[in-house]
Amino acid sequence: MHKKIIGTLAATAVATATLSGAGISSAQASTASAGSDVSAAKSSISWGACTSARLQKAGAQCAKVSVPLDWNKPRGKKIKIAISRVKHTVKSSKYQGVMLVNPGGPGGSGLSLSLLGGAVPDYKGRVVGGAYDWIGFDPRGVGESEPAVSCDPNWAGYNRPKYDPTKAVPYRSYDKKDPWPSITNAYTRACKANNTSGILRHLTTKDVARDLNLIRQRLGASKINYFGFSYGTYLGQVFSSMFPERVRRMVFDGTVDPRGVWYEANLSQDTAFDRNINIWFKWLAKYDSTYHLGKSTKAVRNTFYATRNALYANPVTAPGGVHGSSDKLGGSEWTDAFLYAGYYESTWTDLATTFSNYVNKGDVAGLEAAYLDASGFGDDNGYAVYLGVQCTDTSWPSSWKTWRNDNNKIAKKSPFLTWSNAWYNESCRHWPAPSRTPKKIDGSKVKSVLMLNETLDAATPYEGSLQVRKLYPNASLVATQGGTTHSNSLNGYSCVDDKIARYLYNGTLPSRKKGNRADAYCKAIPQPRPEPAGAQAQAQSAKKLSVLQQVRLEQQKIAAPR
């Protein structure tokens, strides 16, 4: 179900304002002129037609690259990584090499991101995106790669138990018969039963980084360029720490803090998402004449949680449910339905309509559509690989007391996401594959990274970008001040996108500043404004997204697994 988020993200506003401090240093350019350090790659891959009609129409080529299932046994059993390529359009003297792209997740399909080059603006009239071979790929276990991981496609269904502890079910001890432990343990049992190839033991970020290095070799490239969104920035950190000599240029958008992988990272998100949902509540109060949900942030917040509690007490029948009247929408589905408001400001107006129409008109169908869009019901490949990566990248606390105490403490001040996020990840306590030791991130030998982050990004809090900037002394960070949107580059905002274009054209980064700060700043994109009711319906019917818009918006959905 992609309809709603694609429709709402398409409304993203763009602006062109910059703040002082955004100067560019030509001394930091990694090449004297575009393409001068790169020769055309001679691929040993047998390229063929893509299965995707969209990729076919764009002239992309597809292939599958065999890699070891277990990198400790490189001559052992093989699996296949699905990749796609859109070749450069410039003459060979202007060729800039291969550009591998990861959309985030983990667990996101990146095959369509070979089309992303078309979103890069020209630089002073010169083609930038067309100077690269853009390589999309489905990481091991994902999408068209073989084998694809799946445990229970219908895990994110209806009738979800209450997320937070209650008097009836306090979760003081961990009992597999209690509602959420029953669900998470059933899921991990299904994962073990339905994935017998051994892949669950080999889904770490280090495994994927080694896959990328082999793909690089098969592409015939001595170095890669890399563009990572969200979790893709952590993959970029791991790859560049393992193979720094194989990196030419890298872009990180929405940077993961490696200190928190992955338990602490999720706890940090809980606080940040609560802040962002309250920013949305404040916006709703500003437009109370349109949405009629309350004239203050507190009033809107009270309406939101009162509605949630009413749905817990009396769930409503889901009109599109697969089991007839037994499929219900309760307070947990209500919480999930509004998750994207914490990720993307461009979803605010549509989700505001959903909120308002349910409260004021009893519109259950709109609520169900929003829930299904956010839940992933019917396809668990992304969620299964998400767990497969995060549960095995590093160890998680095994003590239920630790989980309970940490989440109870945060939930007292940040109730929106905390316990739903805890159950989303709790399978890592009993995942059917061992955890590994994460790669220590060391960017000291990486010559060039452009980092991007909005300062109120909840999924990858801004502090993580500042930390990674410390670890990469040759990186420069562009901060969008006051923005709450996650991984929002190449979406038409010239202040950010023009810096990407210049960097990808000639390697020029914003000049590095002293101290723990960004090196360049952009103003936040203006918050959306609600449309009149009649115009809203007309605008929705008139929307027709380009292929490039569809690809970019689907990437944003992938970058928001939770």
Coordinates of C-alpha atoms in Angstrom, one line a residue:
M1 CA 0.0 0.0 0.0
H2 CA 2.0 3.0 -1.2
K3 CA -0.9 5.3 -2.3
K4 CA -1.2 7.6 0.6
I5 CA 2.4 8.4 1.3
I6 CA 3.2 8.9 -2.4
G7 CA 0.3 11.3 -2.7
T8 CA 1.2 13.3 0.4
L9 CA 4.9 13.4 -0.1
A10 CA 4.3 14.7 -3.6
A11 CA 3.1 17.9 -2.0
T12 CA 6.6 18.7 -0.6
A13 CA 7.2 22.5 -0.7
V14 CA 10.5 23.8 -2.1
A15 CA 12.4 26.9 -1.4
T16 CA 15.7 28.5 -2.3
A17 CA 16.8 30.4 0.8
T18 CA 20.2 29.9 2.5
L19 CA 21.8 31.2 5.6
S20 CA 25.2 32.7 6.1
G21 CA 28.0 30.2 6.6
A22 CA 27.3 28.2 3.4
G23 CA 30.5 29.2 1.6
I24 CA 32.2 26.7 -0.7
S25 CA 35.9 26.0 -0.7
S26 CA 37.4 25.1 -4.0
A27 CA 40.4 23.9 -2.1
Q28 CA 38.3 21.0 -0.9
A29 CA 37.5 19.9 -4.4
S30 CA 38.6 16.3 -4.8
T31 CA 39.3 16.6 -8.5
A32 CA 40.5 19.5 -10.6
S33 CA 37.9 18.9 -13.3
A34 CA 34.9 16.7 -13.7
G35 CA 35.8 13.2 -14.7
S36 CA 39.6 13.8 -14.8
D37 CA 40.4 10.9 -12.4
V38 CA 38.0 8.3 -13.8
S39 CA 38.2 6.0 -16.8
A40 CA 35.2 4.1 -18.2
A41 CA 34.5 1.0 -16.2
K42 CA 34.7 -2.3 -18.0
S43 CA 32.1 -4.5 -16.4
S44 CA 32.3 -8.3 -16.3
I45 CA 28.6 -8.5 -15.5
S46 CA 26.2 -10.0 -18.0
W47 CA 23.5 -7.4 -18.3
G48 CA 20.0 -8.1 -19.4
A49 CA 16.4 -6.8 -19.3
C50 CA 14.9 -5.7 -16.1
T51 CA 11.6 -7.2 -14.8
S52 CA 10.3 -3.7 -13.8
A53 CA 8.4 -2.0 -16.5
R54 CA 9.5 1.3 -15.1
L55 CA 13.2 0.4 -15.3
Q56 CA 12.7 -1.0 -18.8
K57 CA 11.1 2.2 -20.0
A58 CA 14.0 4.2 -18.6
G59 CA 16.5 2.0 -20.5
A60 CA 18.0 0.5 -17.4
Q61 CA 19.8 -2.9 -17.5
C62 CA 19.6 -5.5 -14.8
A63 CA 21.6 -8.5 -13.6
K64 CA 22.3 -10.7 -10.6
V65 CA 25.7 -11.0 -9.1
S66 CA 26.7 -14.1 -7.2
V67 CA 28.3 -13.5 -3.8
P68 CA 29.3 -15.9 -1.0
L69 CA 26.5 -16.6 1.5
D70 CA 29.2 -16.7 4.2
W71 CA 32.1 -14.4 3.6
N72 CA 34.3 -16.5 5.9
K73 CA 33.8 -19.3 3.2
P74 CA 34.2 -17.3 0.0
R75 CA 34.3 -20.5 -2.1
G76 CA 31.2 -22.0 -0.4
K77 CA 27.5 -21.6 -1.1
K78 CA 26.5 -18.6 -3.2
I79 CA 23.5 -16.2 -3.1
K80 CA 22.5 -13.6 -5.7
I81 CA 22.3 -9.9 -5.5
A82 CA 19.9 -8.1 -7.9
I83 CA 21.4 -4.9 -9.4
S84 CA 20.3 -2.4 -12.0
R85 CA 22.2 0.2 -14.0
V86 CA 21.4 3.4 -15.9
K87 CA 24.5 4.2 -17.9
H88 CA 26.2 7.6 -18.2
T89 CA 25.1 9.9 -21.0
V90 CA 28.2 12.2 -21.2
K91 CA 31.2 11.6 -23.4
S92 CA 34.0 9.5 -21.9
S93 CA 36.1 12.4 -20.9
K94 CA 33.4 13.7 -18.6
Y95 CA 32.6 10.2 -17.1
Q96 CA 32.6 10.2 -13.3
G97 CA 32.4 6.5 -12.5
V98 CA 29.8 4.2 -10.9
M99 CA 27.4 5.5 -8.2
L100 CA 25.9 2.9 -5.9
V101 CA 22.7 4.0 -4.0
N102 CA 21.1 2.5 -0.9
P103 CA 17.6 3.8 0.1
G104 CA 17.8 2.9 3.8
G105 CA 15.7 0.5 5.9
P106 CA 17.5 -1.7 6.5
G107 CA 15.5 -4.0 4.2
G108 CA 14.7 -1.5 1.5
S109 CA 14.8 -2.4 -2.2
G110 CA 17.1 -0.1 -4.1
L111 CA 16.7 -1.5 -7.7
S112 CA 14.7 1.6 -8.8
L113 CA 17.3 4.0 -7.5
S114 CA 19.4 3.6 -10.6
L115 CA 17.0 6.2 -11.9
L116 CA 18.1 8.7 -9.2
G117 CA 20.6 10.4 -11.4
G118 CA 17.8 12.2 -13.1
A119 CA 17.0 14.1 -9.9
V120 CA 20.5 15.7 -9.6
P121 CA 20.4 19.3 -10.9
D122 CA 22.8 20.5 -13.6
Y123 CA 25.7 22.5 -12.4
K124 CA 26.2 25.8 -14.2
G125 CA 24.5 24.3 -17.3
R126 CA 26.6 21.1 -17.2
V127 CA 25.1 17.6 -16.8
V128 CA 25.9 16.1 -13.4
G129 CA 23.7 13.0 -12.9
G130 CA 24.3 11.8 -16.4
A131 CA 28.1 11.7 -15.8
Y132 CA 27.7 8.6 -13.6
D133 CA 26.6 5.0 -14.1
W134 CA 23.9 4.8 -11.4
I135 CA 23.7 1.4 -9.8
G136 CA 20.6 0.3 -7.8
F137 CA 20.6 -2.9 -5.8
D138 CA 18.5 -5.1 -3.6
P139 CA 20.8 -6.0 -0.6
R140 CA 21.1 -9.6 0.4
G141 CA 17.7 -11.0 1.4
V142 CA 15.7 -8.2 -0.2
G143 CA 13.3 -8.0 -3.1
E144 CA 14.7 -9.7 -6.3
S145 CA 17.9 -10.9 -4.6
E146 CA 18.0 -14.6 -4.0
P147 CA 16.9 -15.9 -1.5
A148 CA 14.4 -13.2 -0.4
V149 CA 13.7 -13.3 3.3
S150 CA 10.1 -13.6 4.5
C151 CA 8.6 -14.9 7.8
D152 CA 4.9 -14.0 8.0
P153 CA 3.6 -11.6 5.3
N154 CA 0.5 -10.9 7.4
W155 CA 2.3 -10.1 10.7
A156 CA 1.2 -6.4 10.6
G157 CA -2.5 -7.1 10.5
Y158 CA -5.5 -5.8 12.5
N159 CA -6.6 -6.3 16.1
R160 CA -3.2 -5.3 17.5
P161 CA -2.9 -5.5 21.3
K162 CA -2.3 -2.3 23.3
Y163 CA 1.3 -1.3 23.0
D164 CA 1.7 0.2 26.5
P165 CA 1.6 -1.8 29.7
T166 CA -1.7 -1.8 31.5
K167 CA -3.0 -2.9 34.9
A168 CA -4.3 -6.0 33.2
V169 CA -1.1 -6.7 31.3
P170 CA 1.7 -4.8 33.1
Y171 CA 4.6 -6.7 31.4
R172 CA 6.5 -6.7 34.7
S173 CA 7.8 -10.1 33.8
Y174 CA 8.2 -11.6 30.4
D175 CA 5.5 -14.2 29.6
K176 CA 5.3 -15.6 26.0
K177 CA 1.6 -16.1 26.6
D178 CA 1.1 -12.3 27.0
P179 CA -0.2 -10.4 24.0
W180 CA 2.9 -8.9 22.5
P181 CA 5.4 -11.5 23.5
S182 CA 3.1 -14.0 21.9
I183 CA 3.2 -12.1 18.6
T184 CA 6.9 -11.4 18.5
N185 CA 7.8 -15.0 19.4
A186 CA 5.4 -16.4 16.8
Y187 CA 7.2 -14.2 14.3
T188 CA 10.7 -15.3 15.1
R189 CA 9.5 -19.0 15.0
A190 CA 8.1 -18.3 11.6
C191 CA 11.4 -16.7 10.5
K192 CA 13.4 -19.8 11.6
A193 CA 10.9 -22.2 9.9
N194 CA 10.6 -20.3 6.6
N195 CA 14.2 -19.4 6.0
T196 CA 16.2 -22.6 5.9
S197 CA 19.0 -21.5 3.5
G198 CA 21.2 -20.2 6.3
I199 CA 20.8 -16.5 5.2
L200 CA 19.5 -15.4 8.6
R201 CA 23.0 -15.9 9.9
H202 CA 24.5 -13.7 7.2
L203 CA 22.6 -10.5 7.0
T204 CA 24.9 -8.1 8.8
T205 CA 25.9 -4.7 7.5
K206 CA 29.4 -6.0 7.2
D207 CA 28.2 -8.8 4.9
V208 CA 26.4 -6.2 2.7
A209 CA 29.5 -4.0 2.6
R210 CA 31.5 -7.0 1.3
D211 CA 28.9 -7.6 -1.3
L212 CA 29.3 -4.0 -2.5
N213 CA 33.0 -4.4 -2.8
L214 CA 32.5 -7.5 -4.9
I215 CA 29.9 -5.7 -7.0
R216 CA 32.5 -2.9 -7.4
Q217 CA 35.0 -5.5 -8.7
R218 CA 32.5 -7.0 -11.1
L219 CA 31.7 -3.5 -12.4
G220 CA 35.3 -3.0 -13.2
A221 CA 35.7 0.0 -11.0
S222 CA 38.7 0.8 -8.9
K223 CA 36.6 3.1 -6.7
I224 CA 32.9 3.7 -6.1
N225 CA 30.8 6.8 -5.6
Y226 CA 28.0 6.2 -3.1
F227 CA 24.8 7.9 -2.1
G228 CA 23.1 6.6 1.1
F229 CA 19.9 7.6 2.7
S230 CA 19.0 6.9 6.4
Y231 CA 20.4 3.4 7.2
G232 CA 22.2 3.6 3.9
T233 CA 24.5 6.1 5.6
Y234 CA 25.5 3.5 8.1
L235 CA 26.2 1.0 5.3
G236 CA 28.3 3.7 3.8
Q237 CA 30.2 4.2 7.1
V238 CA 30.9 0.5 7.4
F239 CA 32.0 0.2 3.7
S240 CA 34.3 3.2 3.9
S241 CA 35.8 1.9 7.2
M242 CA 36.4 -1.5 5.7
F243 CA 37.5 -0.3 2.2
P244 CA 38.6 3.4 2.5
E245 CA 40.8 3.1 -0.6
R246 CA 37.8 2.1 -2.7
V247 CA 35.8 5.3 -2.0
R248 CA 35.8 8.3 -4.4
R249 CA 32.8 10.4 -3.3
M250 CA 30.1 9.7 -0.8
V251 CA 26.8 11.5 0.1
F252 CA 25.1 10.7 3.5
D253 CA 21.5 12.0 3.9
G254 CA 20.1 11.5 7.4
T255 CA 23.1 10.0 9.1
V256 CA 23.0 7.2 11.6
D257 CA 25.0 7.6 14.8
P258 CA 27.2 4.5 15.0
R259 CA 27.4 4.8 18.8
G260 CA 23.8 3.8 19.1
V261 CA 23.4 0.7 16.9
W262 CA 20.8 -0.5 17.4
Y263 CA 19.1 -0.6 20.8
E264 CA 20.1 2.9 21.9
A265 CA 19.3 4.3 18.5
N266 CA 15.7 3.2 18.8
L267 CA 15.5 4.8 22.3
S268 CA 16.8 8.0 20.9
Q269 CA 14.1 7.9 18.2
D270 CA 11.3 7.6 20.7
T271 CA 12.1 11.0 22.2
A272 CA 12.6 12.7 18.9
F273 CA 9.4 11.4 17.4
D274 CA 7.4 12.6 20.4
R275 CA 8.9 16.0 19.9
N276 CA 8.0 16.0 16.2
I277 CA 4.4 14.7 16.7
N278 CA 3.9 17.6 19.1
I279 CA 5.3 20.0 16.4
W280 CA 2.5 18.6 14.1
F281 CA -0.1 19.1 16.9
K282 CA 1.0 22.7 17.1
W283 CA 0.6 23.1 13.4
L284 CA -2.9 21.5 13.6
A285 CA -3.9 24.0 16.3
K286 CA -2.8 26.8 14.0
Y287 CA -5.3 25.6 11.4
D288 CA -8.1 24.7 13.8
S289 CA -10.5 26.6 11.5
T290 CA -9.8 23.9 8.9
Y291 CA -9.4 20.7 11.0
H292 CA -11.4 21.5 14.2
L293 CA -9.2 19.4 16.5
G294 CA -8.3 22.0 19.1
K295 CA -7.0 25.6 19.3
S296 CA -3.8 24.8 21.2
T297 CA -1.1 22.1 21.1
K298 CA -2.4 20.7 24.3
A299 CA -6.0 20.6 23.1
V300 CA -4.9 18.7 19.9
R301 CA -2.7 16.3 21.9
N302 CA -5.6 15.6 24.3
T303 CA -7.9 14.9 21.3
F304 CA -5.3 12.6 19.7
Y305 CA -4.8 10.5 22.9
A306 CA -8.5 10.5 23.9
T307 CA -9.4 9.2 20.4
R308 CA -6.7 6.5 20.8
N309 CA -8.0 5.5 24.2
A310 CA -11.6 5.4 22.9
L311 CA -10.5 3.0 20.1
Y312 CA -8.8 0.8 22.6
A313 CA -12.0 0.6 24.6
N314 CA -14.2 0.2 21.5
P315 CA -12.4 -0.8 18.3
V316 CA -14.1 -0.1 15.0
T317 CA -14.7 -2.6 12.2
A318 CA -12.2 -2.2 9.3
P319 CA -14.2 -1.8 6.1
G320 CA -11.4 -3.3 4.0
G321 CA -10.5 -6.1 6.5
V322 CA -9.6 -9.5 5.1
H323 CA -11.6 -11.4 7.7
G324 CA -14.8 -9.5 7.6
S325 CA -16.2 -7.9 10.7
S326 CA -13.6 -9.5 12.9
D327 CA -10.8 -7.2 11.7
K328 CA -10.8 -4.2 14.0
L329 CA -9.0 -0.9 14.2
G330 CA -8.0 0.0 17.7
G331 CA -5.7 2.4 19.5
S332 CA -2.5 0.7 18.2
E333 CA -3.7 1.0 14.6
W334 CA -4.5 4.6 15.4
T335 CA -0.9 5.2 16.6
D336 CA 0.6 3.6 13.6
A337 CA -1.7 5.5 11.1
F338 CA 0.0 8.8 12.1
L339 CA 3.6 7.6 12.2
Y340 CA 4.6 9.4 9.0
A341 CA 3.7 12.8 10.5
G342 CA 6.9 12.4 12.6
Y343 CA 9.0 11.7 9.5
Y344 CA 7.8 14.0 6.7
E345 CA 6.1 17.4 6.9
S346 CA 4.7 16.8 3.4
T347 CA 2.3 14.2 5.0
W348 CA 0.9 16.6 7.4
T349 CA -2.1 17.8 5.4
D350 CA -3.3 14.4 4.3
L351 CA -2.9 13.0 7.8
A352 CA -4.6 16.0 9.2
T353 CA -7.6 15.3 7.0
T354 CA -7.5 11.7 8.2
F355 CA -7.4 12.8 11.8
S356 CA -10.1 15.4 11.4
N357 CA -12.5 13.2 9.3
Y358 CA -12.4 10.4 11.8
V359 CA -12.9 12.7 14.9
N360 CA -15.5 14.9 13.2
K361 CA -17.2 12.7 10.7
G362 CA -16.5 9.1 11.8
D363 CA -14.5 8.3 8.6
V364 CA -13.1 4.8 9.3
A365 CA -12.1 4.1 5.7
G366 CA -9.6 7.0 5.7
L367 CA -8.1 5.8 9.0
E368 CA -7.8 2.3 7.7
A369 CA -6.0 3.5 4.5
A370 CA -3.5 5.5 6.6
Y371 CA -2.9 2.5 8.9
L372 CA -2.4 0.0 6.0
D373 CA 0.0 2.4 4.3
A374 CA 2.2 2.7 7.4
S375 CA 2.0 -1.0 8.6
G376 CA 3.3 -3.0 5.7
F377 CA 0.5 -5.5 5.9
G378 CA 0.7 -8.2 3.3
D379 CA 4.5 -8.1 2.6
D380 CA 7.0 -8.6 5.4
N381 CA 10.2 -8.8 3.3
G382 CA 11.4 -5.3 4.4
Y383 CA 10.5 -6.0 8.1
A384 CA 12.1 -9.4 8.1
V385 CA 15.4 -8.1 6.7
Y386 CA 15.2 -5.0 9.0
L387 CA 15.2 -7.4 11.9
G388 CA 17.7 -9.7 10.3
V389 CA 20.3 -6.9 10.0
Q390 CA 19.7 -5.0 13.2
C391 CA 19.3 -8.1 15.4
T392 CA 22.6 -9.6 14.2
D393 CA 24.8 -6.4 13.5
T394 CA 25.4 -6.3 17.3
S395 CA 24.1 -7.6 20.5
W396 CA 20.9 -6.4 22.2
P397 CA 20.1 -6.4 25.9
S398 CA 18.8 -9.8 26.8
S399 CA 17.3 -8.7 30.1
W400 CA 13.5 -7.9 29.9
K401 CA 14.0 -5.8 33.0
T402 CA 16.3 -3.5 31.0
W403 CA 13.8 -3.2 28.2
R404 CA 10.9 -2.6 30.5
N405 CA 12.7 0.0 32.6
D406 CA 14.2 1.9 29.7
N407 CA 10.9 2.1 27.8
N408 CA 8.8 2.9 30.8
K409 CA 11.1 5.8 31.7
I410 CA 11.0 7.3 28.2
A411 CA 7.3 6.7 27.7
K412 CA 6.4 8.8 30.7
K413 CA 7.6 11.9 28.8
S414 CA 7.4 10.6 25.2
P415 CA 4.4 8.3 24.9
F416 CA 3.7 8.5 21.1
L417 CA 6.1 5.9 19.7
T418 CA 8.0 4.4 22.6
W419 CA 6.2 1.1 23.4
S420 CA 5.2 0.5 19.8
N421 CA 8.8 0.8 18.8
A422 CA 9.9 -1.5 21.6
W423 CA 7.6 -4.3 20.4
Y424 CA 8.7 -3.6 16.8
N425 CA 12.2 -4.5 17.8
E426 CA 11.7 -6.9 20.6
S427 CA 12.2 -9.9 18.4
C428 CA 15.9 -9.2 18.6
R429 CA 15.9 -10.6 22.1
H430 CA 15.1 -14.1 20.6
W431 CA 16.1 -13.8 17.0
P432 CA 17.0 -17.2 15.5
A433 CA 20.6 -16.2 14.5
P434 CA 23.6 -15.0 16.5
S435 CA 24.6 -11.4 16.9
R436 CA 28.0 -10.3 15.7
T437 CA 30.5 -7.5 16.5
P438 CA 29.9 -4.3 14.6
K439 CA 32.6 -2.6 12.6
K440 CA 34.4 0.2 14.3
I441 CA 33.7 3.3 12.3
D442 CA 36.9 5.1 11.2
G443 CA 36.6 7.7 8.4
S444 CA 40.1 9.1 8.9
K445 CA 41.3 7.6 5.5
V446 CA 38.2 8.7 3.5
K447 CA 39.0 11.7 1.4
S448 CA 35.6 13.1 0.8
V449 CA 32.0 12.9 2.2
L450 CA 29.1 15.3 1.8
M451 CA 26.7 15.0 4.8
L452 CA 23.1 16.3 4.9
N453 CA 20.6 16.4 7.8
E454 CA 17.6 18.4 9.0
T455 CA 18.2 19.5 12.6
L456 CA 14.9 18.1 13.9
D457 CA 15.0 14.8 12.0
A458 CA 13.5 12.2 14.3
A459 CA 14.6 9.0 12.6
T460 CA 18.3 10.0 12.5
P461 CA 18.7 12.7 15.1
Y462 CA 21.1 15.6 14.2
E463 CA 23.5 14.7 16.9
G464 CA 24.4 11.6 14.9
S465 CA 25.6 13.7 12.0
L466 CA 27.8 15.8 14.3
Q467 CA 29.3 12.6 15.7
V468 CA 30.0 11.1 12.2
R469 CA 31.5 14.5 11.1
K470 CA 34.0 14.0 13.9
L471 CA 34.9 10.6 12.6
Y472 CA 35.3 11.8 9.0
P473 CA 37.8 14.7 9.1
N474 CA 37.4 15.3 5.4
A475 CA 33.6 15.4 5.5
S476 CA 31.4 18.5 5.4
L477 CA 27.9 18.8 6.9
V478 CA 25.0 20.7 5.5
A479 CA 22.2 21.3 8.1
T480 CA 18.7 22.4 7.3
Q481 CA 17.8 24.3 10.4
G482 CA 14.5 23.6 12.0
G483 CA 13.4 21.0 9.5
T484 CA 11.7 17.8 10.7
T485 CA 11.8 15.8 7.5
H486 CA 14.0 12.7 7.2
S487 CA 16.4 12.1 4.3
N488 CA 14.9 14.8 2.1
S489 CA 17.6 15.6 -0.5
L490 CA 17.1 15.5 -4.3
N491 CA 13.5 16.6 -3.7
G492 CA 13.7 20.0 -5.4
Y493 CA 15.1 22.2 -2.6
S494 CA 17.8 24.1 -4.4
C495 CA 19.8 25.1 -1.2
V496 CA 20.5 21.4 -0.6
D497 CA 20.4 19.9 -4.1
D498 CA 22.7 22.5 -5.6
K499 CA 25.4 21.6 -3.1
I500 CA 25.0 18.0 -4.1
A501 CA 25.3 18.9 -7.8
R502 CA 28.4 20.9 -7.2
Y503 CA 30.0 18.2 -5.1
L504 CA 29.1 15.4 -7.6
Y505 CA 30.3 17.6 -10.5
N506 CA 33.8 18.5 -9.2
G507 CA 34.2 17.2 -5.7
T508 CA 33.8 20.6 -4.0
L509 CA 32.6 20.5 -0.4
P510 CA 31.4 23.4 1.8
S511 CA 34.5 24.6 3.6
R512 CA 35.0 22.8 6.9
K513 CA 34.4 25.0 10.0
K514 CA 36.0 24.7 13.4
G515 CA 34.1 23.2 16.2
N516 CA 31.2 20.8 16.7
R517 CA 28.8 22.3 14.1
A518 CA 27.6 22.1 10.6
D519 CA 29.7 23.6 7.8
A520 CA 26.8 25.1 5.8
Y521 CA 23.2 25.9 6.6
C522 CA 19.9 26.0 4.8
K523 CA 16.6 27.4 6.1
A524 CA 13.8 25.0 6.8
I525 CA 11.4 24.4 4.0
P526 CA 8.2 26.3 4.8
Q527 CA 5.6 24.2 6.6
P528 CA 2.7 23.1 4.4
R529 CA -0.6 25.0 4.3
P530 CA -4.0 23.3 4.2
E531 CA -6.0 23.6 1.0
P532 CA -9.7 24.4 0.9
A533 CA -11.8 21.3 0.9
G534 CA -12.9 21.6 -2.7
A535 CA -9.5 22.4 -4.0
Q536 CA -8.0 19.6 -2.0
A537 CA -10.1 16.9 -3.8
Q538 CA -9.4 18.6 -7.2
A539 CA -5.6 18.7 -6.5
Q540 CA -5.5 15.1 -5.5
S541 CA -7.3 14.0 -8.7
A542 CA -5.0 16.1 -10.8
K543 CA -1.7 14.8 -9.3
K544 CA 0.3 12.7 -11.7
L545 CA 3.7 11.9 -10.5
S546 CA 6.7 11.5 -12.8
V547 CA 8.6 8.3 -12.7
L548 CA 11.4 10.2 -10.9
Q549 CA 9.0 11.5 -8.3
Q550 CA 7.6 8.0 -7.7
V551 CA 11.1 6.6 -7.2
R552 CA 12.1 9.4 -4.8
L553 CA 8.9 9.1 -2.8
E554 CA 9.2 5.3 -2.5
Q555 CA 12.7 5.8 -1.2
Q556 CA 11.4 8.0 1.6
K557 CA 8.9 5.3 2.5
I558 CA 11.7 2.7 2.7
A559 CA 13.7 5.1 4.9
A560 CA 10.8 5.1 7.4
P561 CA 10.5 1.5 8.5
R562 CA 9.6 2.6 12.0

